Tab-separated table of C-alpha atoms in Angstrom:
chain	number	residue	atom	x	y	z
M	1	UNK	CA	0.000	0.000	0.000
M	2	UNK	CA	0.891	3.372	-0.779
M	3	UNK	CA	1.272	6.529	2.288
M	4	UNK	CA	-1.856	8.281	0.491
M	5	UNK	CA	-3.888	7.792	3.752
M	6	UNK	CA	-1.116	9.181	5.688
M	7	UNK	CA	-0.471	12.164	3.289
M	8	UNK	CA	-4.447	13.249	2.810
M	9	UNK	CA	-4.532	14.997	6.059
M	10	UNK	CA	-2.351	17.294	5.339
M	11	UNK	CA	-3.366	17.807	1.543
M	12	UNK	CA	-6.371	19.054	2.999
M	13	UNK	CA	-5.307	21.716	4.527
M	14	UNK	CA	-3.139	22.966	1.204
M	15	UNK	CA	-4.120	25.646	-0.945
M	16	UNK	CA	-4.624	24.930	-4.592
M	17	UNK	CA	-1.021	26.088	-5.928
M	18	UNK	CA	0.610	24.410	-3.180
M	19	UNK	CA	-1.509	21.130	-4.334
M	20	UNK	CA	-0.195	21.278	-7.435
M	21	UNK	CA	3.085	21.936	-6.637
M	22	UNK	CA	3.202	18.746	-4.127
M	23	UNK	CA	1.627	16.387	-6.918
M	24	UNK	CA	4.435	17.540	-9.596
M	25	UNK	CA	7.126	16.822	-6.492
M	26	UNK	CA	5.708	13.123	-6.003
M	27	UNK	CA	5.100	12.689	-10.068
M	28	UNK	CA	8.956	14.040	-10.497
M	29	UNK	CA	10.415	12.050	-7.656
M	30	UNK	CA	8.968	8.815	-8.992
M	31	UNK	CA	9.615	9.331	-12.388
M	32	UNK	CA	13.208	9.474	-11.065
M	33	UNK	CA	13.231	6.545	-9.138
M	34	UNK	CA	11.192	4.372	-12.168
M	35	UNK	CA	13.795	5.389	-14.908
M	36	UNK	CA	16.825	5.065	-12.921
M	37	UNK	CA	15.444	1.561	-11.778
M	38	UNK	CA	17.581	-1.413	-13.165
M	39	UNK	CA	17.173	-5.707	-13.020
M	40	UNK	CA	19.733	-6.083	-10.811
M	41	UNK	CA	17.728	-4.477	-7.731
M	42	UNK	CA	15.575	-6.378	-5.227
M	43	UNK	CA	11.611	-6.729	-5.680
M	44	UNK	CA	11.093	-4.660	-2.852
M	45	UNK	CA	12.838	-1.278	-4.421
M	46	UNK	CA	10.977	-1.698	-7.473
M	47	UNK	CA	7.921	-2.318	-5.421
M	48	UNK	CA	8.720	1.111	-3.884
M	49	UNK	CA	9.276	2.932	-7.156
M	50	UNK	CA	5.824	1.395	-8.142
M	51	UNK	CA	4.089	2.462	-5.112
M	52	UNK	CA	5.470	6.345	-5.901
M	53	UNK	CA	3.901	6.146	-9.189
M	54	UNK	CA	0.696	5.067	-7.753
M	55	UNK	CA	0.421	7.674	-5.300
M	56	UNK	CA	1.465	10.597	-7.896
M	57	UNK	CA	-1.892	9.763	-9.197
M	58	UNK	CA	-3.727	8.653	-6.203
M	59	UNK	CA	-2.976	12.660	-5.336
M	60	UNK	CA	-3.915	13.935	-8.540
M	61	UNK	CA	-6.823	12.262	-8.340
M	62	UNK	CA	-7.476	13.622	-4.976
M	63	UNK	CA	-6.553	17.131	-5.621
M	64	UNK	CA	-9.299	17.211	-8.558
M	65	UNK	CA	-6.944	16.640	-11.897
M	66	UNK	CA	-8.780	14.016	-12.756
M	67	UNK	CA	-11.890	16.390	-12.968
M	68	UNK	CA	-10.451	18.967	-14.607
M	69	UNK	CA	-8.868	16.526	-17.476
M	70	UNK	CA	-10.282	16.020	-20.554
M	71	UNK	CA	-11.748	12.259	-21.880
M	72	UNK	CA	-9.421	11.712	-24.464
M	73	UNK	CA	-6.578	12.473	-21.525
M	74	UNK	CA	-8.424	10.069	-19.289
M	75	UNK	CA	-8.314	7.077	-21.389
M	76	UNK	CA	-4.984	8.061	-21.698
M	77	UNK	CA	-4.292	7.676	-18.653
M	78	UNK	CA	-5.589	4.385	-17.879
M	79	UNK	CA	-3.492	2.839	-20.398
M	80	UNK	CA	-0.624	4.021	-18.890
M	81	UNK	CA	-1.789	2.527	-15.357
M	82	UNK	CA	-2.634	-0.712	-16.919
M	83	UNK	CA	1.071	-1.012	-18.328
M	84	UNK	CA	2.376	0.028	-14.935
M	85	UNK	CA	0.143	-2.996	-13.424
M	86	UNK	CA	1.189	-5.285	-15.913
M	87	UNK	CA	4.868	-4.862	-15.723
M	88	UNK	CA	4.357	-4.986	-11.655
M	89	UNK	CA	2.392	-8.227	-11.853
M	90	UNK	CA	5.589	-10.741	-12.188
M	91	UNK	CA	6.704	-8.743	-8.469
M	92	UNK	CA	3.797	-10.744	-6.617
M	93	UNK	CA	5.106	-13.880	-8.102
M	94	UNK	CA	6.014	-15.148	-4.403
M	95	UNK	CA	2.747	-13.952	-3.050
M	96	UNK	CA	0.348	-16.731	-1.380
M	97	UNK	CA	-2.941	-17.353	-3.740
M	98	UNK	CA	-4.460	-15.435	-0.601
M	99	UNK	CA	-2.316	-12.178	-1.417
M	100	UNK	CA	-3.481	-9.435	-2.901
M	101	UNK	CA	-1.329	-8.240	-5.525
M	102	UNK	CA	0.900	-4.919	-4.976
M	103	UNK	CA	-0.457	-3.210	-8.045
M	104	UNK	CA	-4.215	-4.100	-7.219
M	105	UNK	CA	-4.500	0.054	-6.776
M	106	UNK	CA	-3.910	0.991	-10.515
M	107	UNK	CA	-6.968	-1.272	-12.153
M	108	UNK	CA	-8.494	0.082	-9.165
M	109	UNK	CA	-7.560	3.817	-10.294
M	110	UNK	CA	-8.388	3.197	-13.944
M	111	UNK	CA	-11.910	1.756	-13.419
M	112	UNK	CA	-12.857	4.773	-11.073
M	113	UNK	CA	-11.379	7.276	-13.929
M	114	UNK	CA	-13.442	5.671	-16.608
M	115	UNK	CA	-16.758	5.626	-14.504
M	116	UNK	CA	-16.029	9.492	-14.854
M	117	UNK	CA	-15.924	9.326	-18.229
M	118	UNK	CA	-19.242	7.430	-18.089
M	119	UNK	CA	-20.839	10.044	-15.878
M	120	UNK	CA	-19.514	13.182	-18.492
M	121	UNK	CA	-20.714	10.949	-21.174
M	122	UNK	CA	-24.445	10.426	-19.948
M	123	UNK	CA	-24.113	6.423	-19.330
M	124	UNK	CA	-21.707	5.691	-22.095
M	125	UNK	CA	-21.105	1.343	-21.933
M	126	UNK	CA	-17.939	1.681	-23.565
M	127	UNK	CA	-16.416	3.140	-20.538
M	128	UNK	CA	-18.326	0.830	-18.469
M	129	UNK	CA	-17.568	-2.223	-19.912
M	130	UNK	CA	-13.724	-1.303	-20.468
M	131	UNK	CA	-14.061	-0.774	-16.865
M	132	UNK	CA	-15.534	-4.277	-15.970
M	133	UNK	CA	-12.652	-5.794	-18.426
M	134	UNK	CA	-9.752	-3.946	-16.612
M	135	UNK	CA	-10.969	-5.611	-13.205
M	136	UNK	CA	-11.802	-8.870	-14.167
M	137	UNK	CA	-8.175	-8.599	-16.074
M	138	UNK	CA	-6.496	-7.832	-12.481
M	139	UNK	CA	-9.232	-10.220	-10.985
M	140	UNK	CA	-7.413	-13.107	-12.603
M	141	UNK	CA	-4.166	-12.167	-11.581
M	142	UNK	CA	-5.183	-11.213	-7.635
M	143	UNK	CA	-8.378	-13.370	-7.127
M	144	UNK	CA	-8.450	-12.878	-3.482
M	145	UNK	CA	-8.867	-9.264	-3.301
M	146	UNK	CA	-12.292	-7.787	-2.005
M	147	UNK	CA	-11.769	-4.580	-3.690
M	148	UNK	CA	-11.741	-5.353	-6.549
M	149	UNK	CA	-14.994	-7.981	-6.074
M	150	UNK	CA	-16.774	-4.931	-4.637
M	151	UNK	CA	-16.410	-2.793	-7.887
M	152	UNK	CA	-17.333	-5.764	-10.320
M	153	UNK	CA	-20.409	-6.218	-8.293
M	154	UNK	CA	-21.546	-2.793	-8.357
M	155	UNK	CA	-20.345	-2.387	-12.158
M	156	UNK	CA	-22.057	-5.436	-12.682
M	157	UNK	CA	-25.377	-4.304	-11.401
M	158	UNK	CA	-25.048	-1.117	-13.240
M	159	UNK	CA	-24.536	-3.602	-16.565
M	160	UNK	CA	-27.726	-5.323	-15.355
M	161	UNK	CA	-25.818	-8.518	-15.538
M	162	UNK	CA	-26.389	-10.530	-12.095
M	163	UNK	CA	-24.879	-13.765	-12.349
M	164	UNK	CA	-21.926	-12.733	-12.288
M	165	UNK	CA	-22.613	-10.538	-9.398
M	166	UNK	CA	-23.523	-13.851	-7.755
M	167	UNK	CA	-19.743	-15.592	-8.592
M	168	UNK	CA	-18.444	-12.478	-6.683
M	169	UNK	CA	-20.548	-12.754	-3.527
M	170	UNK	CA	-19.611	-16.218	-3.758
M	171	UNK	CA	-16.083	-15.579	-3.850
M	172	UNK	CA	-16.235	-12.833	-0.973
M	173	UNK	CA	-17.817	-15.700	1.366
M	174	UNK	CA	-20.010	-12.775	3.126
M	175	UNK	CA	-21.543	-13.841	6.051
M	176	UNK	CA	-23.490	-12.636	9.437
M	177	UNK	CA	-22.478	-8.468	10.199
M	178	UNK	CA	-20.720	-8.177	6.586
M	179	UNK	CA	-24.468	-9.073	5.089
M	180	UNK	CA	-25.618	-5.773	6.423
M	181	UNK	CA	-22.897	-3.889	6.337
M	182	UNK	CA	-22.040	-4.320	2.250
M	183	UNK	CA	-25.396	-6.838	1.244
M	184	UNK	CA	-27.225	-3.396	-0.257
M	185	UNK	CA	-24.685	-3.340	-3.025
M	186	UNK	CA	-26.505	-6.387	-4.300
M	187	UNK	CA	-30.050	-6.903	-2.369
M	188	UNK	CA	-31.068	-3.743	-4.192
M	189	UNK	CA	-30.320	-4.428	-7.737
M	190	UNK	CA	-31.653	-7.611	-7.839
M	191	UNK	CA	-35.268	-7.148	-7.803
M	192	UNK	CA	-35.087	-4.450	-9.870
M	193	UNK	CA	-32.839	-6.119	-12.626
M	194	UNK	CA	-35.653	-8.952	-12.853
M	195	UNK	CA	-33.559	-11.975	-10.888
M	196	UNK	CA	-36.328	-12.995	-9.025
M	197	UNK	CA	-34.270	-16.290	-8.334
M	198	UNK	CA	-31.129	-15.347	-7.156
M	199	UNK	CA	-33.150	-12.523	-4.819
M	200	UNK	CA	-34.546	-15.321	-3.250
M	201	UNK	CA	-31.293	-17.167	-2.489
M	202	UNK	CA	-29.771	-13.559	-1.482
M	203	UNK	CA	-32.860	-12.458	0.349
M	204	UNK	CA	-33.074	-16.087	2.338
M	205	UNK	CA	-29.473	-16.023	3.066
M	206	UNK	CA	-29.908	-12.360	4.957
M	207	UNK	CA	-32.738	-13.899	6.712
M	208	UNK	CA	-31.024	-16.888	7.703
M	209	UNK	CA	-29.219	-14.369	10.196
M	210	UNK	CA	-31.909	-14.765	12.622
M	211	UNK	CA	-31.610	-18.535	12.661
M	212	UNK	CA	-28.128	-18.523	12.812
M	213	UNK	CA	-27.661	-16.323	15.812
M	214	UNK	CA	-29.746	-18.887	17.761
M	215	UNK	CA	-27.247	-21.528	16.882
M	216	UNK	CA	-24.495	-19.381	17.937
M	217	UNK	CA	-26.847	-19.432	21.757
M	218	UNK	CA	-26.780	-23.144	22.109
M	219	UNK	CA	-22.973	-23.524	21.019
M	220	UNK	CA	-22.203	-20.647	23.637
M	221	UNK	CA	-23.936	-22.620	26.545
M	222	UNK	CA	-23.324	-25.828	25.476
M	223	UNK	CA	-19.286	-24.546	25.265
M	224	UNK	CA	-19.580	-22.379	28.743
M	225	UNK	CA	-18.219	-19.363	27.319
M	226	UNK	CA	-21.049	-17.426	28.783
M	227	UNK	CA	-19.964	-13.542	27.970
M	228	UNK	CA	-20.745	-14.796	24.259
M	229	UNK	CA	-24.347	-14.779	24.990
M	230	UNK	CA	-24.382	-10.987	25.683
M	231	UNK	CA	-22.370	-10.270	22.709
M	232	UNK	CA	-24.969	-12.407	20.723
M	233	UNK	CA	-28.233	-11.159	22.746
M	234	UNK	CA	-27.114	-7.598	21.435
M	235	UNK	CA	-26.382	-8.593	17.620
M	236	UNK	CA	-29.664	-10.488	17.729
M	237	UNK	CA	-31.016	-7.025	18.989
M	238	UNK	CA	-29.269	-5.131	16.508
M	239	UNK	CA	-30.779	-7.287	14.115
M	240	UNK	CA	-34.699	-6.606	14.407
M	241	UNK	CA	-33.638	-2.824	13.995
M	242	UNK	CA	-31.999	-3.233	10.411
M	243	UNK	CA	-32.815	-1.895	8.228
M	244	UNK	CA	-30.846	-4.825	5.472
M	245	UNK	CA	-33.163	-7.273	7.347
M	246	UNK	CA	-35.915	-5.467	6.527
M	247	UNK	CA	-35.171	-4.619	3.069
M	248	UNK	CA	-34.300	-8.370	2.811
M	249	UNK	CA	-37.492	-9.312	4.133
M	250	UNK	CA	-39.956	-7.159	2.327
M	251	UNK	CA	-37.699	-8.494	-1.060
M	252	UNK	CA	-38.693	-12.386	0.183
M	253	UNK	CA	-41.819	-11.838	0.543
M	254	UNK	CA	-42.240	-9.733	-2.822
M	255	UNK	CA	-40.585	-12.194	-4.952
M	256	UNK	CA	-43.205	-15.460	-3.528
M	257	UNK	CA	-46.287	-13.543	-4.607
M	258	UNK	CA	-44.862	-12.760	-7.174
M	259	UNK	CA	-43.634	-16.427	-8.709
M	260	UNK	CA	-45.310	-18.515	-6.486
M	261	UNK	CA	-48.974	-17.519	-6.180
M	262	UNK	CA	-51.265	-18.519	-8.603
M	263	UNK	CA	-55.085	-18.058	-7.084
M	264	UNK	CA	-56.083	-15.410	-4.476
M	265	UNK	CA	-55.682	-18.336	-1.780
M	266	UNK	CA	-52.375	-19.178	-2.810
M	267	UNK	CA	-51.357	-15.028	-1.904
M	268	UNK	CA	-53.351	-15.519	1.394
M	269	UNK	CA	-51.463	-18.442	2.052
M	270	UNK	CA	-47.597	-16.932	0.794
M	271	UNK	CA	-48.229	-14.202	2.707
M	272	UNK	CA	-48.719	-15.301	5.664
M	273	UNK	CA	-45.928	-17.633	5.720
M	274	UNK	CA	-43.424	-14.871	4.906
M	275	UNK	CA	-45.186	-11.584	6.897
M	276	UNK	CA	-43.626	-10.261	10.147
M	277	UNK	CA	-46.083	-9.688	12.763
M	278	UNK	CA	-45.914	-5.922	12.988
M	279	UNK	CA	-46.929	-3.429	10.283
M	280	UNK	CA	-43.668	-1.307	8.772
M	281	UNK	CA	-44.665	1.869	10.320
M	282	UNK	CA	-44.611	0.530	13.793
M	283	UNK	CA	-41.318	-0.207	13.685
M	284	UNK	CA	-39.676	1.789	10.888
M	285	UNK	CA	-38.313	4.370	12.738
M	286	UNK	CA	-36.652	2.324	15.134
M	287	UNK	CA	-34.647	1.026	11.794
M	288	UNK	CA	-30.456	1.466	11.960
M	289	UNK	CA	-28.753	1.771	8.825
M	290	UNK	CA	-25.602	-0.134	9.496
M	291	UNK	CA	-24.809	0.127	5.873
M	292	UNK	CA	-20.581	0.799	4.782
M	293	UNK	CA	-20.916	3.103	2.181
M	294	UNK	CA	-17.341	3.534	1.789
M	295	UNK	CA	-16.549	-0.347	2.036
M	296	UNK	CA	-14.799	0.529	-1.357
M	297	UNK	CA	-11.302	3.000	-1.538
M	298	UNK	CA	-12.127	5.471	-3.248
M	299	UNK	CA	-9.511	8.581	-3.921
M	300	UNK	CA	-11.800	10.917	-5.491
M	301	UNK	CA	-11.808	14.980	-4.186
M	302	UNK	CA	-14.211	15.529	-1.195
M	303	UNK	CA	-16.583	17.315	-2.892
M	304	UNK	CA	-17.342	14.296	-4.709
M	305	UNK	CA	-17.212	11.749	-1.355
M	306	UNK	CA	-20.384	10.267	-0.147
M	307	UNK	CA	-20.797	12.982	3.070
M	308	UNK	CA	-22.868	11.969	6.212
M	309	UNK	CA	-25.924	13.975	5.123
M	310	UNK	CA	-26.246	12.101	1.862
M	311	UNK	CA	-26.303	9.107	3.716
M	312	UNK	CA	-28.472	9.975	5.603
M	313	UNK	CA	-30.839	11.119	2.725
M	314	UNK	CA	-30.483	7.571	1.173
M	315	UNK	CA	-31.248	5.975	4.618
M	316	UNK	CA	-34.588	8.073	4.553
M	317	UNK	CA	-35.274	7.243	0.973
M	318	UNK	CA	-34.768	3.166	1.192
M	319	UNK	CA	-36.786	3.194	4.515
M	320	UNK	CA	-39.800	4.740	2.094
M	321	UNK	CA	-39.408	2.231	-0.068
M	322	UNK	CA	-38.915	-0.351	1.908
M	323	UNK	CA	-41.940	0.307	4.259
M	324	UNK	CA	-44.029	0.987	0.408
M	325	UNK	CA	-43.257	-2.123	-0.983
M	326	UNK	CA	-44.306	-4.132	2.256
M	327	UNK	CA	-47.659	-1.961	2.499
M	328	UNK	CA	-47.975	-2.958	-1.130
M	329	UNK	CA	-47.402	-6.877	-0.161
M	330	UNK	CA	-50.058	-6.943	3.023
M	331	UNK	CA	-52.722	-4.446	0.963
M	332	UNK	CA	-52.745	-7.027	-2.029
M	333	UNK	CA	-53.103	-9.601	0.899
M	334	UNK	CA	-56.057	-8.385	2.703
M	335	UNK	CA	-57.400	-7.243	-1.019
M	336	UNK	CA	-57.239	-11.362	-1.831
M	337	UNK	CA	-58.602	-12.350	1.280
M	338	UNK	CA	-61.577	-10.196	0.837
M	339	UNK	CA	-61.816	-11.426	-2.453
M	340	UNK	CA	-61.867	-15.008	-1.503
M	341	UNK	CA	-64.742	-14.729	1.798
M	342	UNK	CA	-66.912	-13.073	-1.306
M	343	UNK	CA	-66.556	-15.705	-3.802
M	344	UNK	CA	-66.810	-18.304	-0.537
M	345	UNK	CA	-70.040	-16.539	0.496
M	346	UNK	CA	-71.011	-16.027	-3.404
M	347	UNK	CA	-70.784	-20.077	-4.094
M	348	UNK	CA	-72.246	-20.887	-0.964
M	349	UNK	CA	-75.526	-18.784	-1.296
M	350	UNK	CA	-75.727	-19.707	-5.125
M	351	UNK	CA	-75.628	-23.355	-3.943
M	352	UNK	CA	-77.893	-23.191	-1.436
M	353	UNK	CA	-80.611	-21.547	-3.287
M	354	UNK	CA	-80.243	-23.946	-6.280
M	355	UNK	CA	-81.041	-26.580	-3.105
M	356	UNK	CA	-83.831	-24.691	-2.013
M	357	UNK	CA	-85.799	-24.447	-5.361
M	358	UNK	CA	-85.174	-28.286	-6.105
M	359	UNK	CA	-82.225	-28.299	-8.124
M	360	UNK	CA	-80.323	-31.361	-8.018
M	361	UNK	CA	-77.148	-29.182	-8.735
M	362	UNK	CA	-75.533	-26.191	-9.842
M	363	UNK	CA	-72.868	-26.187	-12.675
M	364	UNK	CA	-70.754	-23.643	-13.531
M	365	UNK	CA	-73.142	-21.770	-15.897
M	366	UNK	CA	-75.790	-21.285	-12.558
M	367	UNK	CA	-72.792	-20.314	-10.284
M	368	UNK	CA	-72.095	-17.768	-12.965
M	369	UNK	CA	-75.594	-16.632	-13.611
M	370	UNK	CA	-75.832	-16.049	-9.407
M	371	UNK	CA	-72.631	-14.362	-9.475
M	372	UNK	CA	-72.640	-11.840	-12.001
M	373	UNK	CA	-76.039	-9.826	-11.670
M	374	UNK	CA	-74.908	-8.126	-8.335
M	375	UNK	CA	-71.433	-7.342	-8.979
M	376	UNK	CA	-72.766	-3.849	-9.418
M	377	UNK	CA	-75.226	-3.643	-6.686
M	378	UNK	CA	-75.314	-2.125	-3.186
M	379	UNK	CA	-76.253	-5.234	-1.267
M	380	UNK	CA	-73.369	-6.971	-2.687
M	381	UNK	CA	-70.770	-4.272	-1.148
M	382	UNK	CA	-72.864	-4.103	2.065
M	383	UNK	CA	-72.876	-8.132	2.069
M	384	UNK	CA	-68.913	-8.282	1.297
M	385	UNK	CA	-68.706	-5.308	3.909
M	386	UNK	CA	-70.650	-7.604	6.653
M	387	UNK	CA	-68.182	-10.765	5.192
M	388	UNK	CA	-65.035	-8.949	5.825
M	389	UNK	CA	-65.284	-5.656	7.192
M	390	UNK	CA	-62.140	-5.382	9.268
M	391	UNK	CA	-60.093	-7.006	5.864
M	392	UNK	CA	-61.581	-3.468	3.671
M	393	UNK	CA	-60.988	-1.323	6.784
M	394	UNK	CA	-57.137	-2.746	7.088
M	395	UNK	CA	-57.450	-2.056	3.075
M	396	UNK	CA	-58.519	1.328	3.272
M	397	UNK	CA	-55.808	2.134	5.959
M	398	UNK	CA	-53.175	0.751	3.890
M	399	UNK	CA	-54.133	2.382	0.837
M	400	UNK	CA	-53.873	5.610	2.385
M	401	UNK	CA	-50.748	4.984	4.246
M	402	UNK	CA	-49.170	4.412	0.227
M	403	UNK	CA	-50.269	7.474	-0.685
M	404	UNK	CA	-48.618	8.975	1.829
M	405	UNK	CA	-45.212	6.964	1.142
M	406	UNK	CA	-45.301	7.568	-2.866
M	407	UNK	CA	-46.204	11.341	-2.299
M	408	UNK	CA	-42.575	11.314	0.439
M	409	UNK	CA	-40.853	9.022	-2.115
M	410	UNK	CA	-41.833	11.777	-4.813
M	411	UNK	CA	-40.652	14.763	-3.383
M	412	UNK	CA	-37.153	13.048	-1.663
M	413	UNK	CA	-34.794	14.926	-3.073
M	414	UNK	CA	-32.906	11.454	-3.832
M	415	UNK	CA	-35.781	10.598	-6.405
M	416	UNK	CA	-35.501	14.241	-7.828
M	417	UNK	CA	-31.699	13.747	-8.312
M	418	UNK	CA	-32.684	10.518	-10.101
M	419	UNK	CA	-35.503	11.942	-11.972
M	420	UNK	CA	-33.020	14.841	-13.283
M	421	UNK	CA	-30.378	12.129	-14.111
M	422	UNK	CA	-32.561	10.286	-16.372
M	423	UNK	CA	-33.699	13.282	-18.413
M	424	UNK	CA	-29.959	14.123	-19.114
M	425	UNK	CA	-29.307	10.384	-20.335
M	426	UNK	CA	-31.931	10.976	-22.478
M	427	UNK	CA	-31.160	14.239	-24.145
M	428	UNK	CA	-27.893	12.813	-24.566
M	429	UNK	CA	-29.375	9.710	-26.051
M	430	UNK	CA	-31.793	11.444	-28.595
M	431	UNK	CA	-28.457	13.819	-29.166
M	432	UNK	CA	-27.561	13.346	-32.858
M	433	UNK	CA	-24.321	11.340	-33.454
């Protein structure tokens, strides 16, 4: 690793000419040092002299060059850090298959500068997928680094390609705390992206927390090591406030009525093995967001950092949509249920008056015929009303608690930034070439 952490304090507190002047220094000094570089020396020097040339541009990146450069400049650039990581690659030779390469920072560096490019551009794939190609390149060469999994997952996702996003989390072995610290980089994207079968394997995995954590109870008083049980009391705790869980949950439960129910009884029936107890609101607020939004290094200016507030702002935003989509889930629910007490109530009263005026049976056609001329009526809602009338009350409670989420959700400024976003890429895309 390079001294950048070590050296950004007191970048900070530089003015802009003295900036400049102390990227030039480190660019100069390890220009020096690479050119005057020669076989004979030990891995380790030229592993130095590498390490200056990464942090010339770990600074300039910092400092805002990057910015300021041009795209032509850009690409550039990143064929210049792909050489260096090429020609640094046979240095790691004696590296254990668990190592992480010395040069893992340039592909690292060159992916971020061309998702610049892709932002100037308006959602250009070329720089995306040259991105993607540069990791999985240094992928090959340092498979154990988490890095550079990260970025291929969330490139990945932005590709709407999620199998491969799967390999990754595969490869990263996440497990228990890490699933809510860094599981939103792929819990999110899922549903959207359409992989409604790999959200349930990711969205029973995050579940499977819960069960877990009561395994981890029994081993810690089978094993005596009582002061475990507080430790996992608390992350059990921690656990019914998170806000992953819940996003994981409401994705579960989403994804079975979607695939898995067929009739109005089989949604009765799906949702009621996958609801919590308690409605979202009740406990929405008591949500944590435990989320690492900078799990992945990152060396752009701080202007352009993720800051507390947005965090903050996206917290707000995902808790909307989180509690939306589960009011969604139990309104469609009760909506069924209602729905199936009336047909119930419908069959039974066609069937019994069939009995009554001497039929010796009712097909289809009669249950039809009894059916369909008081759809429209007002005994038929005040009959369905005496059926169920705590299922349409819970309806008409839930309906307007989702008006009140999608009006939020609206007017977040998150979903504004969004909205804006998309209305660029499109000017740009209806741009003539």
């Amino acid at each position: 690793p390079t001294c950048f952490n070590d050296v950004r304090p007191y970048v900070d507190i530089l003015c802009d000419e003295q900036r400049k002047s102390l990227v030039a220094g480190v660019a100069e000094t390890a220009r020096v040092a690479t050119a005057s570089s020669n076989k004979q020396e030990s891995n380790s020097v030229k592993v130095s002299a590498l390490m200056r040339e990464c942090l010339a541009v770990q600074l300039a990146r910092y400092t805002g060059q990057h910015t300021a450069a041009s795209v032509a400049a850009r690409r550039q650039l990143v064929k210049s850090l792909m050489q260096h990581h090429d020609a640094g690659l046979p240095l790691g030779d004696d590296l254990l298959p668990t190592d992480v390469q010395h040069v893992d920072n340039f592909p690292l560096l060159a992916a971020h500068i061309l998702m610049d490019n892709d932002a100037e551009l308006g959602g250009s794939e070329q720089d995306l997928f040259h991105a993607i190609v540069i990791l999985e390149h240094a992928l090959a060469a340092s498979p154990s680094s988490p890095q550079l999994q990260l970025f291929l997952i969330k490139l990945y996702c932005r590709y709407g390609a999620f199998d491969p996003c799967a390999i990754m989390f595969n490869k990263l072995q996440i497990k228990h705390f890490l699933l809510e610290t860094v599981g939103y980089l792929w819990s999110g994207p899922v549903f959207g992206l359409g992989y409604f079968r790999s959200g349930l394997v990711v969205a029973q995995m995050t579940l499977g927390m819960n069960t877990e954590t009561a395994e981890f109870l029994i081993t810690a008083y089978r094993s005596g090591t009582f002061h475990k049980v507080i430790e996992i009391m608390d992350f059990k705790e921690s656990l019914q406030k998170s806000l992953q869980l819940a996003t994981a949950s409401a994705l579960y439960q989403s994804i079975e009525l979607l695939t898995k129910s067929h009739t109005i009884e089989d949604v009765v029936m799906r949702y009621q093995k996958t609801s919590p107890m308690v409605y979202p609101h009740a406990v929405a607020e008591q949500w944590r967001d435990l989320r690492d939004v900078r799990a992945m290094t990152s060396w752009a200016p701080p202007s352009a950092q993720i800051s507390d507030a947005q965090k903050s702002s996206s917290f707000q935003l995902e808790s909307l949509w989180v509690e939306l989509r589960t009011c969604l889930n139990r309104s469609v629910c009760c909506m069924c249920s209602v729905a199936a007490s009336f047909v119930t109530a419908t069959a039974a009263a066609a069937t019994n008056g069939s009995a009554a005026n001497g039929s010796e049976g009712s097909t289809g056609d009669d249950l039809d015929v009894a059916y369909r001329p008081s759809l429209g009526s007002s005994e038929l809602a005040c009959k369905a009303r005496s059926m169920d009338s705590g299922g349409l009350a819970e309806v008409a409670t839930l309906v307007e608690r989702i008006e009140k989420l999608c009006s939020a959700a609206a007017q977040h400024p998150g979903t504004q930034a969004l909205e804006s976003a998309d209305e660029r890429f499109q000017a740009r895309a209806n741009e003539p070439p």
